[in-house]
């Protein structure tokens, strides 16, 4: 049977089984032809939009029988090309699998369908008196299933962990349409292999997540935010230790901005102000510290006393503490100003890497110098979730028709390998980082990944060409 015949037979079977949920050729909506990676749009063979888990299973059974590749799609906010379906592949969108199925106050869990936007999950948790700590800039668009398939991180990893740390149960559909459901609500469950971890972080290459049971947490009753100036990176490390020791479990974010990032954010992004402008000097680093507490009467004074000690003993040269919700938003606005950098550097190159915390500043200095020396006119800024080992880099070369991605990748990922870091801290591998996977994983690890892939998807129909 030829490939075209197999495709036609698969499409016919899909139409018979799923009817109007199947879109072919020009019927495929424009939004399903790309993700947020910046790569060129594609033209999938078809797009399937099942209404339930049974529809997902039926679609996979048909595609498996005919050897047609399937690319799962959630909110399409991924940055690594992991949700782009090619001309001989079928995009399987989970956008109709939405809804909060249950909130169990006794077990502090939520059972939710995979296509549900993260912000809906957050709002439902809040309405029930709980807190969903997973938070990303794309919260209004990204789907919880996609968050889990890429093991998303975000701003509060230092306290609550990555996405996988918030999951108790998973339902997933395998390549052949088999539904594996383990909607466990128990934190302690050591009955054999913990299979949910096969699917979390594997980017839809081992199975498609359709439901999940999430852990919920107590809703914070108080929020404290401070912006701290540091003389150098050594001071940043002292501050991190002091925050862990002095704030304990209240510490929820520790965001560091190097001076190049700070200057760009506060001087060039409209609406962002520099709270240290009055002292007329620059510092070696800037740190946003956030703490979440449960006792408003005590948490604020404790936080301010902790910060005051660091100012009094000379650890910090300057700091400002939020006094209102407007202050909190303004402080976070400096850290989130990176979302506007595309207006200043159109088509800029963005990187998400992980490094040992102690090496981050040395890496930033060497990386910035190497980019400037090897790519004349290339500027770079550094910032990130330093408390959990994650650095973001934005690079841009002026005066060129196209940004030198391959050359910049060589420099940035080459240094990552030298420092024993990872080429992806929280955004996955997809297609864009696949060639660099060996910089962060050993040959033995990659071989084991391929063994798992071959065992669960022997026909290689689930998101082929992604990750490994």
Coordinates of C-alpha atoms in Angstrom, one line a residue:
X1 CA 0.0 0.0 0.0
X2 CA 1.4 3.4 -0.9
X3 CA 1.6 6.3 1.6
X4 CA -1.0 8.2 -0.3
X5 CA -3.4 5.3 -0.3
X6 CA -2.9 4.7 3.5
X7 CA -3.5 8.4 4.1
X8 CA -6.8 8.4 2.1
X9 CA -8.0 5.3 3.9
X10 CA -7.1 6.8 7.3
X11 CA -8.9 10.0 6.5
X12 CA -12.0 8.1 5.3
X13 CA -12.1 6.1 8.5
X14 CA -11.6 9.2 10.6
X15 CA -14.5 10.9 8.9
X16 CA -16.7 7.9 9.4
X17 CA -15.8 7.7 13.1
X18 CA -15.5 11.4 14.0
X19 CA -17.5 13.2 11.4
X20 CA -17.4 17.0 11.6
X21 CA -14.4 16.8 14.0
X22 CA -12.1 16.1 11.0
X23 CA -10.7 19.0 8.9
X24 CA -8.7 18.4 5.8
X25 CA -6.5 20.5 3.5
X26 CA -7.6 24.1 3.5
X27 CA -10.2 23.4 6.2
X28 CA -7.4 23.2 8.8
X29 CA -7.6 26.5 10.8
X30 CA -4.6 28.8 10.6
X31 CA -3.9 28.5 14.3
X32 CA -3.4 24.8 14.0
X33 CA -0.6 25.2 11.5
X34 CA 2.0 26.5 13.9
X35 CA 2.9 27.0 17.5
X36 CA 4.7 30.0 19.1
X37 CA 8.2 28.9 18.1
X38 CA 8.5 31.4 15.3
X39 CA 9.1 28.7 12.7
X40 CA 7.2 28.8 9.4
X41 CA 3.6 27.6 9.4
X42 CA 3.0 24.1 8.1
X43 CA 0.1 22.4 6.2
X44 CA -1.0 19.3 8.0
X45 CA -2.6 16.4 6.2
X46 CA -5.6 17.0 8.4
X47 CA -6.7 18.2 11.8
X48 CA -8.8 16.2 14.2
X49 CA -10.6 17.8 17.1
X50 CA -12.2 15.1 19.3
X51 CA -14.9 16.0 21.8
X52 CA -13.9 13.4 24.4
X53 CA -11.3 10.8 25.4
X54 CA -13.1 8.1 23.4
X55 CA -12.6 10.3 20.3
X56 CA -8.9 10.7 21.0
X57 CA -8.6 6.9 21.4
X58 CA -10.6 6.3 18.1
X59 CA -8.4 8.7 16.2
X60 CA -5.2 7.0 17.4
X61 CA -6.5 3.5 16.7
X62 CA -7.2 4.5 13.1
X63 CA -3.9 6.3 12.6
X64 CA -2.0 3.5 14.2
X65 CA -3.6 0.9 11.9
X66 CA -2.7 2.9 8.8
X67 CA 0.7 4.1 9.9
X68 CA -0.2 7.8 9.9
X69 CA 1.7 10.1 12.3
X70 CA -0.2 12.2 14.9
X71 CA 1.0 15.4 16.4
X72 CA -0.9 16.4 19.6
X73 CA -1.8 20.1 20.1
X74 CA -2.9 22.0 23.1
X75 CA -2.8 25.8 23.5
X76 CA -0.1 26.0 20.8
X77 CA 2.0 28.3 23.0
X78 CA 5.1 26.1 22.9
X79 CA 8.4 27.7 21.9
X80 CA 10.3 24.7 20.5
X81 CA 8.3 23.5 17.5
X82 CA 6.8 20.5 19.3
X83 CA 3.2 21.0 18.1
X84 CA 3.8 21.6 14.4
X85 CA 2.3 18.9 12.1
X86 CA 3.9 18.3 8.7
X87 CA 2.1 17.6 5.4
X88 CA 2.0 13.8 5.9
X89 CA 0.9 14.1 9.6
X90 CA -2.4 14.7 11.4
X91 CA -2.7 17.4 14.0
X92 CA -4.8 16.1 17.0
X93 CA -6.2 19.1 18.9
X94 CA -7.4 18.8 22.5
X95 CA -9.1 22.2 22.5
X96 CA -12.5 20.6 23.0
X97 CA -11.4 18.5 26.0
X98 CA -12.0 21.2 28.5
X99 CA -13.6 21.3 31.9
X100 CA -13.0 20.9 35.6
X101 CA -14.5 17.5 36.4
X102 CA -14.1 17.5 40.2
X103 CA -12.5 19.4 43.0
X104 CA -12.1 17.1 46.1
X105 CA -11.6 19.3 49.2
X106 CA -10.7 16.3 51.4
X107 CA -7.8 15.2 49.2
X108 CA -7.1 18.8 48.0
X109 CA -7.1 17.7 44.4
X110 CA -8.7 18.8 41.1
X111 CA -9.5 16.4 38.2
X112 CA -9.4 18.3 34.9
X113 CA -9.4 17.6 31.2
X114 CA -6.2 18.2 29.3
X115 CA -7.4 20.9 27.0
X116 CA -8.4 23.2 29.8
X117 CA -6.5 26.6 29.9
X118 CA -4.2 27.0 32.8
X119 CA -5.9 30.2 33.9
X120 CA -9.3 28.4 34.1
X121 CA -7.6 25.9 36.4
X122 CA -6.2 28.7 38.5
X123 CA -9.6 30.4 38.8
X124 CA -11.4 27.2 39.6
X125 CA -8.9 26.4 42.4
X126 CA -9.3 30.0 43.8
X127 CA -13.1 29.8 43.7
X128 CA -12.9 26.6 45.8
X129 CA -10.6 28.2 48.3
X130 CA -7.4 26.6 47.0
X131 CA -4.3 27.7 45.1
X132 CA -2.9 26.3 41.8
X133 CA 0.7 27.5 41.9
X134 CA 1.7 26.7 38.4
X135 CA 1.9 30.0 36.6
X136 CA 3.2 31.0 33.1
X137 CA 2.9 34.2 31.1
X138 CA 0.7 32.3 28.6
X139 CA -1.7 31.2 31.3
X140 CA -4.7 32.4 29.4
X141 CA -3.9 30.4 26.3
X142 CA -1.8 27.4 27.3
X143 CA -3.5 24.1 28.1
X144 CA -2.8 22.1 31.2
X145 CA -2.1 19.0 29.1
X146 CA 0.6 20.9 27.2
X147 CA 2.0 22.2 30.5
X148 CA 2.4 18.6 31.7
X149 CA 3.7 17.2 28.4
X150 CA 6.5 19.8 28.5
X151 CA 6.9 19.7 32.3
X152 CA 6.4 23.5 32.5
X153 CA 8.2 25.5 35.2
X154 CA 7.3 29.1 35.7
X155 CA 7.8 31.6 38.4
X156 CA 7.2 29.5 41.6
X157 CA 9.3 26.4 41.0
X158 CA 11.6 27.3 44.0
X159 CA 8.7 26.6 46.3
X160 CA 6.2 24.3 44.6
X161 CA 8.4 22.5 42.0
X162 CA 7.9 21.9 38.3
X163 CA 4.6 20.8 36.8
X164 CA 5.3 17.2 37.5
X165 CA 5.5 17.9 41.2
X166 CA 1.8 19.1 41.1
X167 CA 0.5 15.9 39.5
X168 CA -0.9 12.9 41.3
X169 CA -2.7 11.1 38.5
X170 CA -2.7 10.9 34.7
X171 CA -4.9 9.5 32.0
X172 CA -3.2 9.1 28.7
X173 CA -3.9 7.4 25.3
X174 CA -1.2 5.3 23.8
X175 CA -0.2 5.2 20.2
X176 CA -2.5 2.2 19.4
X177 CA -5.5 3.9 21.1
X178 CA -5.2 2.1 24.4
X179 CA -6.4 4.3 27.3
X180 CA -4.2 4.1 30.4
X181 CA -6.1 5.7 33.3
X182 CA -4.6 6.2 36.7
X183 CA -6.5 9.1 38.2
X184 CA -4.8 8.6 41.5
X185 CA -5.5 11.1 44.4
X186 CA -3.1 9.8 46.9
X187 CA 0.3 11.4 47.6
X188 CA 1.6 8.0 48.8
X189 CA 1.1 5.3 46.2
X190 CA 4.1 3.0 45.7
X191 CA 2.2 0.2 43.9
X192 CA 4.7 -0.5 41.1
X193 CA 6.1 1.9 38.5
X194 CA 4.8 5.4 38.7
X195 CA 3.6 5.5 35.1
X196 CA 2.5 9.1 35.0
X197 CA 6.2 10.2 34.7
X198 CA 6.4 8.5 31.4
X199 CA 4.1 11.0 29.9
X200 CA 5.0 14.2 31.9
X201 CA 7.8 15.9 30.0
X202 CA 7.8 13.5 27.0
X203 CA 6.1 16.1 24.7
X204 CA 3.5 13.7 23.4
X205 CA 6.0 11.2 22.0
X206 CA 5.0 8.3 24.3
X207 CA 1.2 9.0 24.7
X208 CA -1.3 11.8 24.7
X209 CA -2.4 13.1 28.1
X210 CA -6.2 13.5 28.3
X211 CA -6.9 14.0 32.0
X212 CA -5.0 14.7 35.1
X213 CA -5.4 14.9 38.9
X214 CA -3.6 18.0 40.2
X215 CA -2.5 18.7 43.8
X216 CA -4.0 21.9 45.2
X217 CA -2.5 24.0 47.9
X218 CA -3.7 26.5 50.6
X219 CA -4.6 29.8 49.1
X220 CA -1.9 32.4 50.2
X221 CA -3.3 35.0 52.6
X222 CA -0.5 37.5 52.2
X223 CA 2.0 38.4 49.5
X224 CA 5.3 40.3 50.0
X225 CA 7.5 41.4 47.2
X226 CA 10.8 43.2 47.3
X227 CA 13.3 44.4 44.7
X228 CA 16.8 44.2 45.9
X229 CA 20.0 45.7 44.5
X230 CA 23.2 43.7 44.8
X231 CA 26.8 44.8 44.4
X232 CA 27.8 41.6 42.5
X233 CA 26.8 38.0 41.9
X234 CA 28.4 36.9 45.1
X235 CA 25.9 39.1 46.9
X236 CA 23.1 37.4 45.0
X237 CA 24.2 34.0 46.3
X238 CA 24.4 35.3 49.9
X239 CA 20.9 36.8 49.4
X240 CA 19.6 33.4 48.1
X241 CA 20.9 31.6 51.2
X242 CA 19.5 34.3 53.5
X243 CA 16.1 34.0 51.8
X244 CA 16.0 30.2 52.1
X245 CA 17.0 30.4 55.8
X246 CA 15.1 33.5 56.8
X247 CA 11.9 33.1 54.8
X248 CA 11.7 29.3 54.7
X249 CA 8.6 27.9 53.0
X250 CA 7.3 31.3 52.4
X251 CA 9.9 31.9 49.7
X252 CA 8.0 31.6 46.4
X253 CA 10.2 33.4 43.8
X254 CA 13.8 34.5 43.4
X255 CA 14.2 36.2 40.1
X256 CA 17.6 37.7 39.1
X257 CA 18.2 40.3 36.4
X258 CA 21.7 41.2 35.2
X259 CA 22.4 44.9 34.6
X260 CA 22.1 44.5 30.8
X261 CA 18.5 43.2 31.2
X262 CA 17.7 45.8 33.9
X263 CA 18.8 48.7 31.8
X264 CA 16.9 47.5 28.7
X265 CA 13.7 46.9 30.8
X266 CA 13.7 50.1 32.7
X267 CA 15.1 52.5 30.1
X268 CA 13.5 51.2 26.8
X269 CA 10.3 49.4 27.6
X270 CA 7.3 51.8 27.9
X271 CA 5.6 51.8 31.3
X272 CA 8.4 50.2 33.3
X273 CA 10.0 52.3 36.0
X274 CA 13.2 52.0 37.8
X275 CA 12.6 52.1 41.6
X276 CA 16.3 52.8 42.2
X277 CA 16.5 55.7 39.8
X278 CA 16.7 58.3 42.7
X279 CA 20.0 57.0 44.0
X280 CA 21.6 57.7 40.6
X281 CA 23.8 54.6 40.4
X282 CA 23.9 51.2 38.8
X283 CA 24.3 47.8 40.6
X284 CA 25.9 44.5 39.7
X285 CA 22.6 42.6 39.8
X286 CA 18.9 43.1 40.7
X287 CA 16.8 40.5 42.5
X288 CA 13.0 40.2 42.9
X289 CA 12.1 38.2 46.0
X290 CA 8.5 37.1 46.6
X291 CA 7.1 35.4 49.7
X292 CA 3.6 33.9 50.1
X293 CA 2.2 33.5 53.6
X294 CA -0.8 32.4 55.5
X295 CA -0.9 35.0 58.3
X296 CA -1.2 38.6 57.2
X297 CA -0.7 40.0 60.7
X298 CA 2.7 38.4 61.0
X299 CA 4.0 37.7 57.5
X300 CA 4.5 41.4 56.4
X301 CA 6.4 42.4 59.5
X302 CA 8.6 39.2 59.4
X303 CA 9.4 39.9 55.7
X304 CA 10.3 43.5 56.4
X305 CA 12.4 42.7 59.4
X306 CA 14.3 40.0 57.4
X307 CA 15.1 42.5 54.7
X308 CA 16.0 45.2 57.2
X309 CA 18.7 43.0 58.7
X310 CA 20.3 42.5 55.3
X311 CA 20.4 46.2 54.7
X312 CA 21.8 46.9 58.2
X313 CA 24.5 44.4 58.0
X314 CA 25.7 45.6 54.6
X315 CA 24.7 42.5 52.6
X316 CA 22.4 44.7 50.4
X317 CA 23.1 48.3 49.4
X318 CA 19.5 49.0 48.6
X319 CA 16.0 47.5 48.5
X320 CA 12.4 48.5 48.1
X321 CA 9.4 46.6 49.5
X322 CA 5.9 46.6 48.0
X323 CA 3.3 48.5 50.0
X324 CA 0.3 47.8 47.7
X325 CA -0.9 45.6 44.9
X326 CA 0.1 48.3 42.5
X327 CA 3.7 48.1 43.8
X328 CA 3.7 44.3 43.4
X329 CA 2.5 44.6 39.8
X330 CA 5.1 47.3 39.1
X331 CA 8.0 45.2 40.6
X332 CA 6.9 42.1 38.6
X333 CA 6.5 44.4 35.6
X334 CA 10.3 44.9 35.5
X335 CA 10.8 41.1 35.4
X336 CA 8.0 40.6 32.9
X337 CA 9.2 43.4 30.6
X338 CA 11.0 40.7 28.5
X339 CA 7.6 40.1 26.8
X340 CA 8.0 43.5 25.1
X341 CA 11.6 43.0 23.9
X342 CA 10.3 41.8 20.5
X343 CA 9.3 45.4 19.8
X344 CA 12.9 46.6 20.4
X345 CA 14.6 43.6 18.9
X346 CA 12.3 42.2 16.2
X347 CA 13.0 38.5 15.6
X348 CA 15.3 38.2 18.6
X349 CA 16.7 34.9 19.6
X350 CA 15.5 33.5 23.0
X351 CA 17.0 30.8 25.1
X352 CA 16.0 28.8 28.1
X353 CA 18.9 27.0 29.8
X354 CA 19.7 25.5 33.1
X355 CA 23.1 25.8 35.0
X356 CA 24.6 25.1 38.4
X357 CA 23.6 28.3 40.3
X358 CA 27.2 29.0 41.4
X359 CA 28.4 29.2 37.7
X360 CA 25.6 31.4 36.3
X361 CA 27.4 34.7 36.4
X362 CA 30.7 33.3 35.0
X363 CA 28.6 31.7 32.2
X364 CA 26.8 35.0 31.5
X365 CA 30.1 37.0 31.3
X366 CA 31.7 34.5 29.0
X367 CA 28.6 34.0 26.8
X368 CA 28.1 37.7 26.4
X369 CA 31.7 38.2 25.4
X370 CA 31.7 35.3 23.0
X371 CA 28.5 36.4 21.2
X372 CA 29.9 39.9 20.8
X373 CA 33.3 38.7 19.6
X374 CA 32.1 36.1 17.1
X375 CA 28.9 37.9 16.0
X376 CA 29.8 41.6 15.6
X377 CA 27.0 43.8 16.8
X378 CA 25.3 41.0 18.8
X379 CA 23.9 42.1 22.1
X380 CA 22.5 39.8 24.8
X381 CA 20.7 40.2 28.1
X382 CA 20.4 37.7 30.9
X383 CA 17.7 37.0 33.5
X384 CA 15.9 34.1 35.1
X385 CA 14.6 32.0 37.9
X386 CA 18.0 31.7 39.6
X387 CA 16.7 29.9 42.7
X388 CA 15.9 26.9 40.6
X389 CA 18.8 27.0 38.2
X390 CA 17.1 28.6 35.2
X391 CA 18.6 31.3 33.1
X392 CA 16.9 33.0 30.1
X393 CA 19.0 34.7 27.4
X394 CA 17.7 37.2 24.7
X395 CA 20.2 37.9 21.9
X396 CA 20.0 40.2 18.9
X397 CA 22.5 41.1 16.2
X398 CA 22.0 44.5 14.6
X399 CA 22.5 45.2 10.9
X400 CA 21.8 41.7 9.6
X401 CA 19.0 40.5 7.4
X402 CA 18.3 37.4 9.5
X403 CA 19.4 36.5 13.0
X404 CA 22.3 34.1 13.2
X405 CA 20.5 31.4 15.1
X406 CA 22.9 28.5 14.2
X407 CA 26.0 30.4 15.2
X408 CA 24.4 31.7 18.4
X409 CA 23.2 28.2 19.3
X410 CA 26.8 26.9 18.9
X411 CA 28.1 29.5 21.3
X412 CA 25.3 29.3 23.9
X413 CA 24.8 25.6 24.0
X414 CA 28.5 24.9 23.7
X415 CA 29.1 26.8 26.9
X416 CA 26.1 25.0 28.5
X417 CA 27.8 21.7 27.9
X418 CA 31.1 23.0 29.3
X419 CA 29.4 23.9 32.5
X420 CA 27.3 20.7 32.8
X421 CA 24.0 22.4 32.3
X422 CA 20.9 21.7 30.3
X423 CA 19.8 23.1 26.9
X424 CA 16.2 23.2 28.1
X425 CA 15.2 24.2 31.6
X426 CA 11.4 24.5 31.2
X427 CA 10.3 24.7 27.6
X428 CA 11.0 21.2 26.2
X429 CA 13.1 20.0 23.2
X430 CA 10.6 19.8 20.3
X431 CA 12.4 20.1 17.0
X432 CA 14.4 23.2 17.7
X433 CA 16.7 21.8 20.4
X434 CA 16.7 18.1 19.2
X435 CA 20.2 18.4 17.7
X436 CA 21.5 19.7 21.0
X437 CA 20.1 17.1 23.3
X438 CA 23.4 15.3 23.6
X439 CA 24.8 18.4 25.2
X440 CA 22.7 17.7 28.2
X441 CA 22.1 14.0 28.1
X442 CA 24.5 11.1 27.9
X443 CA 24.5 8.5 25.1
X444 CA 23.2 6.0 27.6
X445 CA 20.3 8.2 28.6
X446 CA 19.4 8.9 25.0
X447 CA 19.5 5.2 24.2
X448 CA 17.1 4.5 27.1
X449 CA 14.8 7.2 25.8
X450 CA 14.8 5.5 22.4
X451 CA 14.1 2.1 24.0
X452 CA 11.1 3.5 25.8
X453 CA 9.9 5.2 22.6
X454 CA 10.2 1.9 20.6
X455 CA 8.4 0.0 23.3
X456 CA 5.4 2.3 23.6
X457 CA 5.3 3.5 20.0
X458 CA 6.8 0.9 17.7
X459 CA 5.4 2.4 14.6
X460 CA 6.8 5.8 15.5
X461 CA 3.5 7.6 14.9
X462 CA 3.4 9.8 18.0
X463 CA 4.9 13.2 17.4
X464 CA 7.8 11.8 15.3
X465 CA 11.0 13.8 14.9
X466 CA 10.5 15.5 18.3
X467 CA 12.8 15.3 21.3
X468 CA 14.9 12.2 20.3

